[in-house]
Amino acid sequence: MSEWSVTEPRKLSFDDPVTALQVRIVNGTVNVVGTDEGSARLEVSEIDGPPLLVTQKDGTLTVAYEDLPWRGFLKWLDRKGWRRSAVVSLTVPVGTNVEVGVVGASAVVSGTEGRTEVKGVTGDTTLVRLSGPVRADTVSGNVEAQAVTGDLRFNSVSGDLTVVEGSGPSVRADSVSGSMIVDLNPGGRPTEVHLVNVSGEIAIRLPHPADARVEANTASGTVSSAFEDLRVRGQWGAKQITGQLGAGNGKLKATTVSGSIALLRRPPAEDEPWDAEPEDAPQAPTDKKVL
């Protein structure tokens, strides 16, 4: 095993193979990039507080605080321990399995093909062009997934989920009050989308032509649909959107207690990315069904 204690800005290169990466920091930033190069590199450009312990053993590269374990990470609420920060950038082989844990820090993971798991207490996470399975668990941090082609799992208390150009086999998300905005990539494979929320809003934009079996339910929220082929039921209280679009190869299921649900249609041709996030409950165009 090789080990380094990083107390000041420093760069390290690792000649031994790296197949797994584990990063755990408090405050600051983590940036992980996949590369076709066979070796891994680390740059700690800023550090304040206790040292970061860097270890390499049996193909696993770890960059973490010694007192911040992965097990029970989301319950680490030692406020005195939050008085630290680091800015960490890593380049790893594209097939590396990545685990990132952040408390009050932002994280970006891009261009990898292995399994990715992110845990965050606070701080936003951005996931870009990941082709392996992805799991993100947060307390209040937001997650944005761009052009992710692997299975995506998301769990949060109050963090928001935004999926842009999603084309993976499945998107599954659970939240209490965070909003969920899912934009599915046109021309992608049939996708299974399963979203569960309590009070947060849900907006799903389907490609043209759409191809999915749809079931959306809310106990007391509003619903809106941009698709005339779907049935919208319920005038007071519980409301439901059901039906089939196209051949029905994909599956879309959304459930909320008091949050709103909007099913939006992507235009047949579009050059600009979808970046309009609703400030309030998502609304469909005024000439569409709204209850």
Short mmCIF file of C-alpha atoms in Angstrom, two decimals:
data_model
loop_
_atom_site.label_atom_id
_atom_site.label_comp_id
_atom_site.label_asym_id
_atom_site.label_seq_id
_atom_site.Cartn_x
_atom_site.Cartn_y
_atom_site.Cartn_z
CA MET A 1 0.00 0.00 0.00
CA SER A 2 1.18 3.52 -0.82
CA GLU A 3 0.12 6.42 1.38
CA TRP A 4 0.46 10.22 1.33
CA SER A 5 -0.70 12.92 3.77
CA VAL A 6 -1.61 16.10 1.89
CA THR A 7 -1.46 19.27 3.97
CA GLU A 8 -0.86 21.83 1.20
CA PRO A 9 -1.52 22.18 -2.54
CA ARG A 10 0.09 19.22 -4.31
CA LYS A 11 0.03 17.11 -7.47
CA LEU A 12 0.42 13.33 -7.49
CA SER A 13 0.65 10.77 -10.30
CA PHE A 14 -0.08 7.07 -9.84
CA ASP A 15 1.66 4.52 -12.05
CA ASP A 16 -0.05 1.47 -10.56
CA PRO A 17 -3.43 0.56 -12.12
CA VAL A 18 -6.52 2.24 -10.67
CA THR A 19 -9.85 0.41 -10.98
CA ALA A 20 -11.77 2.11 -8.15
CA LEU A 21 -11.80 5.63 -6.74
CA GLN A 22 -13.12 6.78 -3.37
CA VAL A 23 -13.27 10.50 -2.49
CA ARG A 24 -14.74 12.01 0.69
CA ILE A 25 -14.37 15.72 1.45
CA VAL A 26 -16.02 18.50 3.43
CA ASN A 27 -16.63 21.87 1.71
CA GLY A 28 -14.80 22.84 -1.47
CA THR A 29 -15.03 20.96 -4.78
CA VAL A 30 -14.44 17.49 -6.24
CA ASN A 31 -13.91 17.12 -9.99
CA VAL A 32 -13.47 13.61 -11.44
CA VAL A 33 -12.82 13.09 -15.16
CA GLY A 34 -12.51 9.81 -17.03
CA THR A 35 -9.70 9.47 -19.57
CA ASP A 36 -8.36 6.86 -21.99
CA GLU A 37 -4.97 7.14 -20.32
CA GLY A 38 -3.97 4.16 -18.21
CA SER A 39 -2.77 6.11 -15.18
CA ALA A 40 -4.49 8.36 -12.62
CA ARG A 41 -3.55 11.85 -11.51
CA LEU A 42 -4.54 13.95 -8.50
CA GLU A 43 -4.30 17.68 -7.92
CA VAL A 44 -5.19 19.28 -4.59
CA SER A 45 -5.20 22.97 -5.48
CA GLU A 46 -6.59 24.26 -2.18
CA ILE A 47 -6.76 22.77 1.31
CA ASP A 48 -7.68 24.23 4.67
CA GLY A 49 -7.95 22.28 7.91
CA PRO A 50 -6.85 18.69 8.62
CA PRO A 51 -4.82 16.79 6.02
CA LEU A 52 -6.29 14.65 3.28
CA LEU A 53 -5.12 11.05 3.44
CA VAL A 54 -4.33 9.58 0.00
CA THR A 55 -3.89 5.82 -0.24
CA GLN A 56 -3.51 3.36 -3.10
CA LYS A 57 -4.09 -0.31 -2.40
CA ASP A 58 -5.14 -3.24 -4.61
CA GLY A 59 -6.31 -0.97 -7.42
CA THR A 60 -8.32 1.37 -5.16
CA LEU A 61 -7.31 5.01 -4.88
CA THR A 62 -8.74 6.81 -1.84
CA VAL A 63 -8.69 10.55 -1.16
CA ALA A 64 -10.44 11.28 2.13
CA TYR A 65 -10.34 12.62 5.64
CA GLU A 66 -9.41 9.95 8.13
CA ASP A 67 -12.39 10.77 10.38
CA LEU A 68 -14.98 10.69 7.58
CA PRO A 69 -15.93 7.05 6.80
CA TRP A 70 -18.11 5.99 3.84
CA ARG A 71 -20.38 3.90 6.05
CA GLY A 72 -22.99 6.15 7.65
CA PHE A 73 -21.77 9.07 5.53
CA LEU A 74 -25.15 10.81 5.23
CA LYS A 75 -25.49 10.85 9.04
CA TRP A 76 -22.15 12.58 9.63
CA LEU A 77 -23.35 15.70 11.42
CA ASP A 78 -20.28 16.66 13.48
CA ARG A 79 -20.48 20.43 12.90
CA LYS A 80 -17.02 20.98 14.38
CA GLY A 81 -15.65 18.68 11.72
CA TRP A 82 -17.12 20.90 9.00
CA ARG A 83 -14.40 23.52 9.57
CA ARG A 84 -12.31 22.40 6.65
CA SER A 85 -12.29 22.55 2.87
CA ALA A 86 -10.41 21.24 -0.15
CA VAL A 87 -10.47 21.60 -3.92
CA VAL A 88 -9.64 18.22 -5.47
CA SER A 89 -9.32 17.28 -9.16
CA LEU A 90 -8.75 13.72 -10.36
CA THR A 91 -8.17 12.10 -13.74
CA VAL A 92 -8.83 8.35 -13.77
CA PRO A 93 -9.08 5.59 -16.41
CA VAL A 94 -12.48 5.65 -18.08
CA GLY A 95 -13.55 2.28 -16.67
CA THR A 96 -12.94 3.23 -13.03
CA ASN A 97 -15.70 2.69 -10.46
CA VAL A 98 -16.22 6.01 -8.68
CA GLU A 99 -17.51 6.73 -5.17
CA VAL A 100 -17.77 10.37 -4.09
CA GLY A 101 -18.99 11.65 -0.73
CA VAL A 102 -19.38 15.38 -0.12
CA VAL A 103 -20.50 17.46 2.86
CA GLY A 104 -21.14 21.05 1.83
CA ALA A 105 -19.02 20.56 -1.30
CA SER A 106 -19.90 20.49 -4.98
CA ALA A 107 -19.03 17.44 -7.08
CA VAL A 108 -18.63 16.89 -10.82
CA VAL A 109 -18.12 13.42 -12.34
CA SER A 110 -17.77 13.16 -16.12
CA GLY A 111 -16.75 10.77 -18.86
CA THR A 112 -16.55 7.49 -16.92
CA GLU A 113 -17.96 4.07 -17.86
CA GLY A 114 -17.78 2.26 -14.53
CA ARG A 115 -20.24 2.34 -11.64
CA THR A 116 -20.73 5.79 -10.06
CA GLU A 117 -22.10 6.40 -6.57
CA VAL A 118 -22.43 9.85 -5.01
CA LYS A 119 -23.51 10.67 -1.47
CA GLY A 120 -24.06 14.28 -0.43
CA VAL A 121 -25.29 15.97 2.72
CA THR A 122 -25.38 19.42 1.13
CA GLY A 123 -23.77 20.73 -2.04
CA ASP A 124 -24.73 20.19 -5.67
CA THR A 125 -23.65 17.30 -7.89
CA THR A 126 -23.27 17.32 -11.69
CA LEU A 127 -22.99 14.05 -13.63
CA VAL A 128 -22.00 14.29 -17.30
CA ARG A 129 -21.73 11.58 -20.00
CA LEU A 130 -21.68 8.59 -17.65
CA SER A 131 -22.41 5.24 -19.30
CA GLY A 132 -22.26 2.98 -16.24
CA PRO A 133 -24.93 2.60 -13.54
CA VAL A 134 -25.33 5.74 -11.41
CA ARG A 135 -26.70 6.14 -7.88
CA ALA A 136 -27.01 9.49 -6.10
CA ASP A 137 -28.20 9.88 -2.50
CA THR A 138 -28.51 13.35 -0.98
CA VAL A 139 -30.05 15.04 2.02
CA SER A 140 -30.56 18.50 0.53
CA GLY A 141 -28.07 18.67 -2.32
CA ASN A 142 -29.28 19.00 -5.92
CA VAL A 143 -28.27 16.59 -8.68
CA GLU A 144 -28.07 17.35 -12.41
CA ALA A 145 -27.48 14.47 -14.81
CA GLN A 146 -26.51 15.38 -18.38
CA ALA A 147 -26.37 12.82 -21.22
CA VAL A 148 -26.25 9.89 -18.79
CA THR A 149 -26.75 6.62 -20.67
CA GLY A 150 -26.58 4.20 -17.72
CA ASP A 151 -29.28 3.33 -15.20
CA LEU A 152 -29.90 6.30 -12.87
CA ARG A 153 -31.06 6.00 -9.25
CA PHE A 154 -31.76 9.07 -7.11
CA ASN A 155 -32.86 9.38 -3.48
CA SER A 156 -33.20 12.64 -1.56
CA VAL A 157 -35.03 14.42 1.22
CA SER A 158 -35.24 17.92 -0.27
CA GLY A 159 -32.71 17.96 -3.10
CA ASP A 160 -33.82 18.57 -6.70
CA LEU A 161 -33.16 16.22 -9.62
CA THR A 162 -32.67 17.52 -13.16
CA VAL A 163 -32.09 15.06 -16.01
CA VAL A 164 -31.04 16.58 -19.34
CA GLU A 165 -30.92 14.47 -22.53
CA GLY A 166 -31.53 11.30 -20.54
CA SER A 167 -31.23 8.11 -22.59
CA GLY A 168 -30.42 5.37 -20.10
CA PRO A 169 -32.49 2.18 -19.70
CA SER A 170 -34.11 3.50 -16.52
CA VAL A 171 -34.53 6.52 -14.24
CA ARG A 172 -35.78 5.86 -10.71
CA ALA A 173 -36.11 8.68 -8.21
CA ASP A 174 -37.56 9.12 -4.73
CA SER A 175 -37.84 12.41 -2.84
CA VAL A 176 -39.84 14.04 -0.09
CA SER A 177 -39.96 17.67 -1.22
CA GLY A 178 -37.39 18.07 -3.98
CA SER A 179 -38.54 18.77 -7.54
CA MET A 180 -37.89 16.32 -10.37
CA ILE A 181 -37.40 17.49 -13.95
CA VAL A 182 -36.68 14.75 -16.47
CA ASP A 183 -35.94 15.46 -20.14
CA LEU A 184 -35.68 12.29 -22.24
CA ASN A 185 -33.41 12.23 -25.27
CA PRO A 186 -35.10 11.88 -28.68
CA GLY A 187 -34.06 8.82 -30.63
CA GLY A 188 -32.86 7.03 -27.51
CA ARG A 189 -33.81 3.52 -26.44
CA PRO A 190 -37.15 2.94 -24.65
CA THR A 191 -36.73 4.13 -21.08
CA GLU A 192 -38.39 3.07 -17.86
CA VAL A 193 -39.04 6.11 -15.65
CA HIS A 194 -40.36 5.69 -12.11
CA LEU A 195 -40.66 8.86 -9.98
CA VAL A 196 -42.08 9.05 -6.45
CA ASN A 197 -42.49 12.31 -4.54
CA VAL A 198 -44.45 13.61 -1.57
CA SER A 199 -44.79 17.38 -2.05
CA GLY A 200 -42.25 18.17 -4.76
CA GLU A 201 -43.26 18.91 -8.34
CA ILE A 202 -42.60 16.52 -11.24
CA ALA A 203 -42.12 17.58 -14.86
CA ILE A 204 -41.29 15.07 -17.60
CA ARG A 205 -40.58 16.03 -21.19
CA LEU A 206 -40.97 13.19 -23.68
CA PRO A 207 -39.28 13.03 -27.09
CA HIS A 208 -41.13 13.21 -30.39
CA PRO A 209 -42.45 10.74 -31.30
CA ALA A 210 -43.17 9.48 -27.77
CA ASP A 211 -43.15 5.74 -27.06
CA ALA A 212 -44.31 4.82 -23.57
CA ARG A 213 -47.06 3.46 -21.35
CA VAL A 214 -48.01 6.25 -18.95
CA GLU A 215 -49.42 6.24 -15.43
CA ALA A 216 -49.25 9.42 -13.34
CA ASN A 217 -51.09 9.91 -10.05
CA THR A 218 -51.40 12.68 -7.46
CA ALA A 219 -53.56 12.68 -4.34
CA SER A 220 -54.17 16.42 -4.16
CA GLY A 221 -51.85 18.16 -6.62
CA THR A 222 -52.52 19.44 -10.14
CA VAL A 223 -51.82 17.55 -13.36
CA SER A 224 -51.23 18.74 -16.92
CA SER A 225 -50.65 16.85 -20.15
CA ALA A 226 -49.49 17.97 -23.58
CA PHE A 227 -50.64 14.67 -25.16
CA GLU A 228 -54.21 14.30 -26.43
CA ASP A 229 -53.83 10.50 -26.57
CA LEU A 230 -53.57 10.35 -22.77
CA ARG A 231 -56.61 10.30 -20.49
CA VAL A 232 -56.78 12.84 -17.68
CA ARG A 233 -59.18 11.87 -14.92
CA GLY A 234 -60.34 13.47 -11.68
CA GLN A 235 -61.84 16.88 -10.99
CA TRP A 236 -61.34 17.15 -7.24
CA GLY A 237 -58.80 15.46 -5.01
CA ALA A 238 -57.01 12.55 -6.67
CA LYS A 239 -56.09 12.96 -10.33
CA GLN A 240 -54.61 10.55 -12.85
CA ILE A 241 -53.04 10.56 -16.31
CA THR A 242 -53.03 7.20 -18.11
CA GLY A 243 -52.65 5.82 -21.60
CA GLN A 244 -50.19 4.71 -24.24
CA LEU A 245 -48.02 6.76 -26.58
CA GLY A 246 -46.71 5.10 -29.72
CA ALA A 247 -46.02 1.37 -29.37
CA GLY A 248 -45.74 1.67 -25.60
CA ASN A 249 -42.25 0.17 -25.38
CA GLY A 250 -41.12 2.53 -22.64
CA LYS A 251 -42.74 2.96 -19.24
CA LEU A 252 -43.45 6.15 -17.33
CA LYS A 253 -44.85 6.09 -13.80
CA ALA A 254 -45.04 9.19 -11.57
CA THR A 255 -46.65 9.44 -8.15
CA THR A 256 -47.02 12.37 -5.75
CA VAL A 257 -49.13 13.16 -2.69
CA SER A 258 -49.54 16.93 -3.02
CA GLY A 259 -47.04 17.83 -5.74
CA SER A 260 -47.97 18.76 -9.30
CA ILE A 261 -47.25 16.58 -12.34
CA ALA A 262 -46.69 17.90 -15.88
CA LEU A 263 -46.11 15.82 -19.01
CA LEU A 264 -44.49 17.97 -21.67
CA ARG A 265 -43.86 17.36 -25.37
CA ARG A 266 -40.53 17.97 -27.07
CA PRO A 267 -40.93 19.63 -30.48
CA PRO A 268 -40.12 17.42 -33.51
CA ALA A 269 -36.94 19.40 -34.19
CA GLU A 270 -35.00 21.35 -31.61
CA ASP A 271 -31.54 22.83 -31.65
CA GLU A 272 -31.45 24.42 -28.23
CA PRO A 273 -31.25 22.34 -25.02
CA TRP A 274 -34.13 22.41 -22.57
CA ASP A 275 -33.12 24.69 -19.75
CA ALA A 276 -36.37 26.22 -18.56
CA GLU A 277 -36.89 25.06 -15.00
CA PRO A 278 -40.26 26.14 -13.63
CA GLU A 279 -40.19 28.41 -10.59
CA ASP A 280 -43.57 27.21 -9.41
CA ALA A 281 -45.62 24.15 -10.35
CA PRO A 282 -44.86 23.17 -13.95
CA GLN A 283 -47.54 24.28 -16.37
CA ALA A 284 -48.37 22.86 -19.79
CA PRO A 285 -49.33 25.14 -22.69
CA THR A 286 -52.73 26.80 -22.18
CA ASP A 287 -54.38 24.88 -25.04
CA LYS A 288 -53.67 21.51 -23.43
CA LYS A 289 -55.44 19.52 -20.75
CA VAL A 290 -54.95 20.98 -17.30
CA LEU A 291 -56.71 19.91 -14.11
#
